[in-house]
Amino acid sequence: MAEHPESVAFFDIGNTLASVRVTADRKDIESLTVYPEVPPALTELHERGVRLGILSDRGGIPEDRVNAALDRSGLLAHFDTRLVRYGPKNSTLLFEQAAVVARDTGGGSTPTLLFVGEDATERAFARGAGFLVAPHPALATAVLGQRAPLRYLRIRGTAADKADWRALLRRQPLVPLYGGDDPASAELYAVTDAATALRLDDLGFLVDRLGAEDEPLTTDLYLLRDDRRHTGRFGSAVGNAVDRFTDDDAARQVLASSPAGLFVAIPAGRSVESHHFADARHGHHLKLRATPALLADHLAAAPAAGPAATDLTPAERDHLTRCVTADGIRREVERYTGARPASGTVTIRSRHIHHPDNATAVRTLLADATAAGRGRLRVRTHAFAHEGRTYENVEAVLPGSGPTGVVLVSAHLDSTGARQPGYRAALDPAPGADDDGSGVAGVLCAARAVLALSASDGVPRREIRFVLFNAEEHGLVGSHAYARDEARLGTDIVAVFQLDMIGHDVRRPATFELHAGFTPSASVQGRSLRLAELVAATAARMSPSLPEPQIHPGADGGRDPAEQRSDHHSFQLHGYAACLATEDFFAGPGPFAPDPEPNPNYHLPADTTINARYASDITRAVTAAAWISATRR
């Protein structure tokens, strides 16, 4: 990059340079951990004569606390502190101010400017201020040095022809977004520059250039599923979908199709909210973000062994029975759906990410976890950018006292009413009692039960985290950001138990489902099945009113219908064992399974009630499985 000595590259911090955790009071950074691939990338740019700066929104955290965290991490030393600027990136203003500082600190000449950040809306504002932009540090050199246009690609080949295809692709400056389902074939959706695409041609891959040049600069790629498309089709004027792909502008957003659905590039300033198709099943779309794990060797590893012991002591069973009750579940669901005040006079009418009460729900969860922990839980937020805004996951950590490894109990905190015609996300109620107020209540009750168990038992245990993910309804956005961070930092997560829609049961006999399917990796699926089998075993002991669950994938070899459709998938994608507990929402497994009982109020404002006893039975079984995973395995 010596031919462009007057160049300045600005970086966002969270999700681009480092994983950041913020204290529950939002006044300090608890931890800032640099991604391992970042220092070499920054060093390379610096050696090429590029000055480095930061453009990031620090929210309510004082500037000196952010700088102190950057300094402790060793990151600050890479940057010219005169080029470290903080503020909202919801207009061109911060970028214009940064351009002035870059010029004034560089001798008065106008430098070439680059902004590197994951959010397409922020990149669009940067372009409006005259910046070059890149969605990932791996592409900074190509964009700044070669001015090479970026493209979405579909890369195909076969493992027989390219036994080391993952290793070949790892050596290229590309950003993986989505992989195929067949572990025996090479298929990858990615972003890279034109020169790299030509190298892939020469290596023998089949490379489809998708969309227009530089389309990745200011768009986000989604996989959109229309589960009615054989009758309704993507273009049908049904449900609350505003964009039907029937006009020329919307049709140009469609880059490719597959059996899973359409791959759609949604422009900055637009929301995936406008693509909610009627009668789409759970997990109807998936946001495709940078996922280096798609090229990791764990996807080609061998399957796991069988399940471990599942015994609980009488004292443990007593704690679980007393702490996880129908009344406790009901009370929490009512607080987080507006049926009763969440705290004082504060009422949560919706947890949709576009509704102001989403932030209220986050604050309430932080307060609830802090109160429940009584100093024993580390309560913090994990922030991520989406559609030009910052959202937060909520995390409460019970530190380990013996074996290494981490166990997660999780749910998603957001809601939607998007199946309602005319639904206005920022204004209308979306109580989401079942989806996923029932899971939120389950996680809170599980946390209290585990705190009681750990206080009285004295058994050495792994670290246990209780995590509520945001923006699940927009394509598993919060959980993907979280899981990707943990994988990039090498966190040893041994088990993830996701609670998503555990409150609808009317028909007798009651049943529930456990989902562990992950087609790309027999190893990940095998380890996930062990968790599902563990939950099934603990349900028989702790919740005898529940019948034997339906475990997917079943012995018939069919694909798990919930694969990729809830937050457990984000962890499987990064090589972690994870399973989903849910009500009887999907058909199967096998041809003789009873008909499913999906909630008729799914994604409607009418989702206001649950079967609290049923939800508590599932929660108790999952909590027991998490405790066993933390103490026995």
PDB file of C-alpha atoms in Angstrom, residues 137-276:
ATOM      1  CA  PRO A 137     -10.787  -6.361   8.475  1.00  0.00           C
ATOM      2  CA  ALA A 138      -9.802  -9.240   6.159  1.00  0.00           C
ATOM      3  CA  LEU A 139     -10.948  -7.136   3.188  1.00  0.00           C
ATOM      4  CA  ALA A 140      -9.351  -3.830   4.222  1.00  0.00           C
ATOM      5  CA  THR A 141      -6.160  -4.328   2.202  1.00  0.00           C
ATOM      6  CA  ALA A 142      -8.031  -5.209  -1.000  1.00  0.00           C
ATOM      7  CA  VAL A 143     -10.373  -2.247  -0.711  1.00  0.00           C
ATOM      8  CA  LEU A 144      -7.790   0.344   0.330  1.00  0.00           C
ATOM      9  CA  GLY A 145      -4.770  -0.850  -1.609  1.00  0.00           C
ATOM     10  CA  GLN A 146      -6.239  -2.237  -4.816  1.00  0.00           C
ATOM     11  CA  ARG A 147      -9.570  -0.345  -4.877  1.00  0.00           C
ATOM     12  CA  ALA A 148     -10.951  -3.759  -5.885  1.00  0.00           C
ATOM     13  CA  PRO A 149     -14.744  -4.082  -6.029  1.00  0.00           C
ATOM     14  CA  LEU A 150     -16.296  -6.583  -3.628  1.00  0.00           C
ATOM     15  CA  ARG A 151     -18.786  -9.249  -4.685  1.00  0.00           C
ATOM     16  CA  TYR A 152     -21.064 -11.791  -3.111  1.00  0.00           C
ATOM     17  CA  LEU A 153     -19.981 -15.229  -4.348  1.00  0.00           C
ATOM     18  CA  ARG A 154     -21.376 -18.741  -4.352  1.00  0.00           C
ATOM     19  CA  ILE A 155     -18.364 -21.076  -4.361  1.00  0.00           C
ATOM     20  CA  ARG A 156     -18.925 -24.721  -5.242  1.00  0.00           C
ATOM     21  CA  GLY A 157     -16.877 -27.881  -5.679  1.00  0.00           C
ATOM     22  CA  THR A 158     -16.734 -31.388  -4.246  1.00  0.00           C
ATOM     23  CA  ALA A 159     -14.678 -32.826  -1.437  1.00  0.00           C
ATOM     24  CA  ALA A 160     -13.612 -35.619  -3.787  1.00  0.00           C
ATOM     25  CA  ASP A 161     -11.981 -33.039  -6.062  1.00  0.00           C
ATOM     26  CA  LYS A 162     -10.822 -30.748  -3.254  1.00  0.00           C
ATOM     27  CA  ALA A 163     -10.237 -32.838  -0.130  1.00  0.00           C
ATOM     28  CA  ASP A 164      -8.639 -29.827   1.545  1.00  0.00           C
ATOM     29  CA  TRP A 165     -11.066 -27.233   0.162  1.00  0.00           C
ATOM     30  CA  ARG A 166     -11.534 -25.573   3.536  1.00  0.00           C
ATOM     31  CA  ALA A 167      -7.785 -25.124   3.905  1.00  0.00           C
ATOM     32  CA  LEU A 168      -7.582 -23.721   0.364  1.00  0.00           C
ATOM     33  CA  LEU A 169     -10.263 -21.162   1.110  1.00  0.00           C
ATOM     34  CA  ARG A 170      -8.796 -20.245   4.499  1.00  0.00           C
ATOM     35  CA  ARG A 171      -5.710 -18.987   2.668  1.00  0.00           C
ATOM     36  CA  GLN A 172      -7.780 -16.523   0.621  1.00  0.00           C
ATOM     37  CA  PRO A 173      -8.857 -13.016   1.712  1.00  0.00           C
ATOM     38  CA  LEU A 174     -12.549 -13.811   1.820  1.00  0.00           C
ATOM     39  CA  VAL A 175     -15.311 -13.620   4.416  1.00  0.00           C
ATOM     40  CA  PRO A 176     -17.493 -16.762   4.716  1.00  0.00           C
ATOM     41  CA  LEU A 177     -21.219 -16.098   5.234  1.00  0.00           C
ATOM     42  CA  TYR A 178     -23.127 -19.359   4.739  1.00  0.00           C
ATOM     43  CA  GLY A 179     -22.280 -22.976   4.000  1.00  0.00           C
ATOM     44  CA  GLY A 180     -24.098 -25.803   2.285  1.00  0.00           C
ATOM     45  CA  ASP A 181     -25.808 -28.641   4.132  1.00  0.00           C
ATOM     46  CA  ASP A 182     -23.808 -31.507   2.630  1.00  0.00           C
ATOM     47  CA  PRO A 183     -20.484 -32.047   4.429  1.00  0.00           C
ATOM     48  CA  ALA A 184     -19.246 -34.050   1.440  1.00  0.00           C
ATOM     49  CA  SER A 185     -19.461 -31.103  -0.934  1.00  0.00           C
ATOM     50  CA  ALA A 186     -17.869 -27.691  -0.979  1.00  0.00           C
ATOM     51  CA  GLU A 187     -20.453 -24.934  -1.078  1.00  0.00           C
ATOM     52  CA  LEU A 188     -19.947 -21.552   0.447  1.00  0.00           C
ATOM     53  CA  TYR A 189     -21.522 -18.111   0.164  1.00  0.00           C
ATOM     54  CA  ALA A 190     -18.885 -15.454   0.811  1.00  0.00           C
ATOM     55  CA  VAL A 191     -17.689 -11.899   0.166  1.00  0.00           C
ATOM     56  CA  THR A 192     -14.372 -11.179  -1.506  1.00  0.00           C
ATOM     57  CA  ASP A 193     -12.766  -9.018  -4.186  1.00  0.00           C
ATOM     58  CA  ALA A 194     -12.659  -9.633  -7.923  1.00  0.00           C
ATOM     59  CA  ALA A 195      -9.010 -10.732  -7.988  1.00  0.00           C
ATOM     60  CA  THR A 196      -9.626 -13.389  -5.343  1.00  0.00           C
ATOM     61  CA  ALA A 197     -12.657 -14.641  -7.258  1.00  0.00           C
ATOM     62  CA  LEU A 198     -10.396 -15.177 -10.282  1.00  0.00           C
ATOM     63  CA  ARG A 199      -7.894 -17.106  -8.139  1.00  0.00           C
ATOM     64  CA  LEU A 200     -10.721 -19.365  -6.991  1.00  0.00           C
ATOM     65  CA  ASP A 201     -11.591 -19.991 -10.651  1.00  0.00           C
ATOM     66  CA  ASP A 202      -7.974 -21.026 -11.253  1.00  0.00           C
ATOM     67  CA  LEU A 203      -8.061 -23.371  -8.253  1.00  0.00           C
ATOM     68  CA  GLY A 204     -10.907 -25.274  -9.881  1.00  0.00           C
ATOM     69  CA  PHE A 205     -13.840 -24.020  -7.836  1.00  0.00           C
ATOM     70  CA  LEU A 206     -17.106 -23.152  -9.551  1.00  0.00           C
ATOM     71  CA  VAL A 207     -17.613 -19.478  -8.711  1.00  0.00           C
ATOM     72  CA  ASP A 208     -20.912 -17.691  -9.262  1.00  0.00           C
ATOM     73  CA  ARG A 209     -20.714 -13.892  -9.004  1.00  0.00           C
ATOM     74  CA  LEU A 210     -23.949 -12.795  -7.347  1.00  0.00           C
ATOM     75  CA  GLY A 211     -25.486  -9.360  -7.641  1.00  0.00           C
ATOM     76  CA  ALA A 212     -23.638  -6.233  -8.674  1.00  0.00           C
ATOM     77  CA  GLU A 213     -20.070  -5.146  -7.993  1.00  0.00           C
ATOM     78  CA  ASP A 214     -19.708  -3.547  -4.549  1.00  0.00           C
ATOM     79  CA  GLU A 215     -23.187  -4.682  -3.485  1.00  0.00           C
ATOM     80  CA  PRO A 216     -21.755  -6.065  -0.193  1.00  0.00           C
ATOM     81  CA  LEU A 217     -20.621  -2.579   0.803  1.00  0.00           C
ATOM     82  CA  THR A 218     -24.071  -1.320   1.794  1.00  0.00           C
ATOM     83  CA  THR A 219     -26.299  -4.414   2.010  1.00  0.00           C
ATOM     84  CA  ASP A 220     -26.876  -7.332   4.362  1.00  0.00           C
ATOM     85  CA  LEU A 221     -27.396 -10.823   2.975  1.00  0.00           C
ATOM     86  CA  TYR A 222     -30.307 -12.923   4.259  1.00  0.00           C
ATOM     87  CA  LEU A 223     -31.706 -16.356   3.594  1.00  0.00           C
ATOM     88  CA  LEU A 224     -35.478 -15.899   3.396  1.00  0.00           C
ATOM     89  CA  ARG A 225     -37.729 -18.915   3.681  1.00  0.00           C
ATOM     90  CA  ASP A 226     -41.336 -19.020   2.495  1.00  0.00           C
ATOM     91  CA  ASP A 227     -42.668 -22.296   3.849  1.00  0.00           C
ATOM     92  CA  ARG A 228     -45.826 -21.875   1.761  1.00  0.00           C
ATOM     93  CA  ARG A 229     -44.057 -21.122  -1.499  1.00  0.00           C
ATOM     94  CA  HIS A 230     -45.519 -24.155  -3.307  1.00  0.00           C
ATOM     95  CA  THR A 231     -48.959 -22.583  -2.803  1.00  0.00           C
ATOM     96  CA  GLY A 232     -48.364 -18.977  -1.759  1.00  0.00           C
ATOM     97  CA  ARG A 233     -44.969 -18.269  -3.344  1.00  0.00           C
ATOM     98  CA  PHE A 234     -42.627 -15.430  -2.479  1.00  0.00           C
ATOM     99  CA  GLY A 235     -44.489 -12.967  -4.660  1.00  0.00           C
ATOM    100  CA  SER A 236     -47.891 -13.494  -3.030  1.00  0.00           C
ATOM    101  CA  ALA A 237     -49.592 -10.542  -1.389  1.00  0.00           C
ATOM    102  CA  VAL A 238     -50.112 -12.322   1.933  1.00  0.00           C
ATOM    103  CA  GLY A 239     -49.264 -11.695   5.578  1.00  0.00           C
ATOM    104  CA  ASN A 240     -47.413  -8.548   6.584  1.00  0.00           C
ATOM    105  CA  ALA A 241     -44.744  -8.698   3.867  1.00  0.00           C
ATOM    106  CA  VAL A 242     -44.435  -5.261   2.288  1.00  0.00           C
ATOM    107  CA  ASP A 243     -41.859  -6.252  -0.340  1.00  0.00           C
ATOM    108  CA  ARG A 244     -43.091  -9.125  -2.523  1.00  0.00           C
ATOM    109  CA  PHE A 245     -40.208  -9.178  -5.025  1.00  0.00           C
ATOM    110  CA  THR A 246     -42.792  -8.414  -7.688  1.00  0.00           C
ATOM    111  CA  ASP A 247     -41.490  -4.974  -8.674  1.00  0.00           C
ATOM    112  CA  ASP A 248     -38.157  -4.429 -10.413  1.00  0.00           C
ATOM    113  CA  ASP A 249     -36.425  -2.817  -7.421  1.00  0.00           C
ATOM    114  CA  ALA A 250     -37.327  -5.583  -4.987  1.00  0.00           C
ATOM    115  CA  ALA A 251     -36.633  -8.316  -7.538  1.00  0.00           C
ATOM    116  CA  ARG A 252     -33.070  -7.036  -7.938  1.00  0.00           C
ATOM    117  CA  GLN A 253     -32.458  -7.778  -4.254  1.00  0.00           C
ATOM    118  CA  VAL A 254     -32.765 -11.516  -4.960  1.00  0.00           C
ATOM    119  CA  LEU A 255     -29.289 -12.871  -5.730  1.00  0.00           C
ATOM    120  CA  ALA A 256     -29.840 -16.633  -5.792  1.00  0.00           C
ATOM    121  CA  SER A 257     -32.199 -19.417  -4.781  1.00  0.00           C
ATOM    122  CA  SER A 258     -31.747 -22.822  -3.194  1.00  0.00           C
ATOM    123  CA  PRO A 259     -34.015 -25.502  -1.718  1.00  0.00           C
ATOM    124  CA  ALA A 260     -33.799 -23.564   1.549  1.00  0.00           C
ATOM    125  CA  GLY A 261     -35.176 -20.320   0.095  1.00  0.00           C
ATOM    126  CA  LEU A 262     -34.012 -17.068  -1.467  1.00  0.00           C
ATOM    127  CA  PHE A 263     -30.715 -15.296  -0.864  1.00  0.00           C
ATOM    128  CA  VAL A 264     -31.610 -11.613  -0.682  1.00  0.00           C
ATOM    129  CA  ALA A 265     -29.376  -8.544  -0.335  1.00  0.00           C
ATOM    130  CA  ILE A 266     -31.332  -6.030   1.741  1.00  0.00           C
ATOM    131  CA  PRO A 267     -30.052  -2.457   1.303  1.00  0.00           C
ATOM    132  CA  ALA A 268     -28.953  -0.251   4.173  1.00  0.00           C
ATOM    133  CA  GLY A 269     -31.891   1.680   5.557  1.00  0.00           C
ATOM    134  CA  ARG A 270     -34.309  -1.166   4.819  1.00  0.00           C
ATOM    135  CA  SER A 271     -35.388  -3.808   7.347  1.00  0.00           C
ATOM    136  CA  VAL A 272     -35.895  -7.534   6.982  1.00  0.00           C
ATOM    137  CA  GLU A 273     -39.109  -6.793   8.895  1.00  0.00           C
ATOM    138  CA  SER A 274     -40.790  -6.107   5.543  1.00  0.00           C
ATOM    139  CA  HIS A 275     -40.233  -9.709   4.449  1.00  0.00           C
ATOM    140  CA  HIS A 276     -42.354 -11.618   6.974  1.00  0.00           C
TER     141      HIS A 276
END
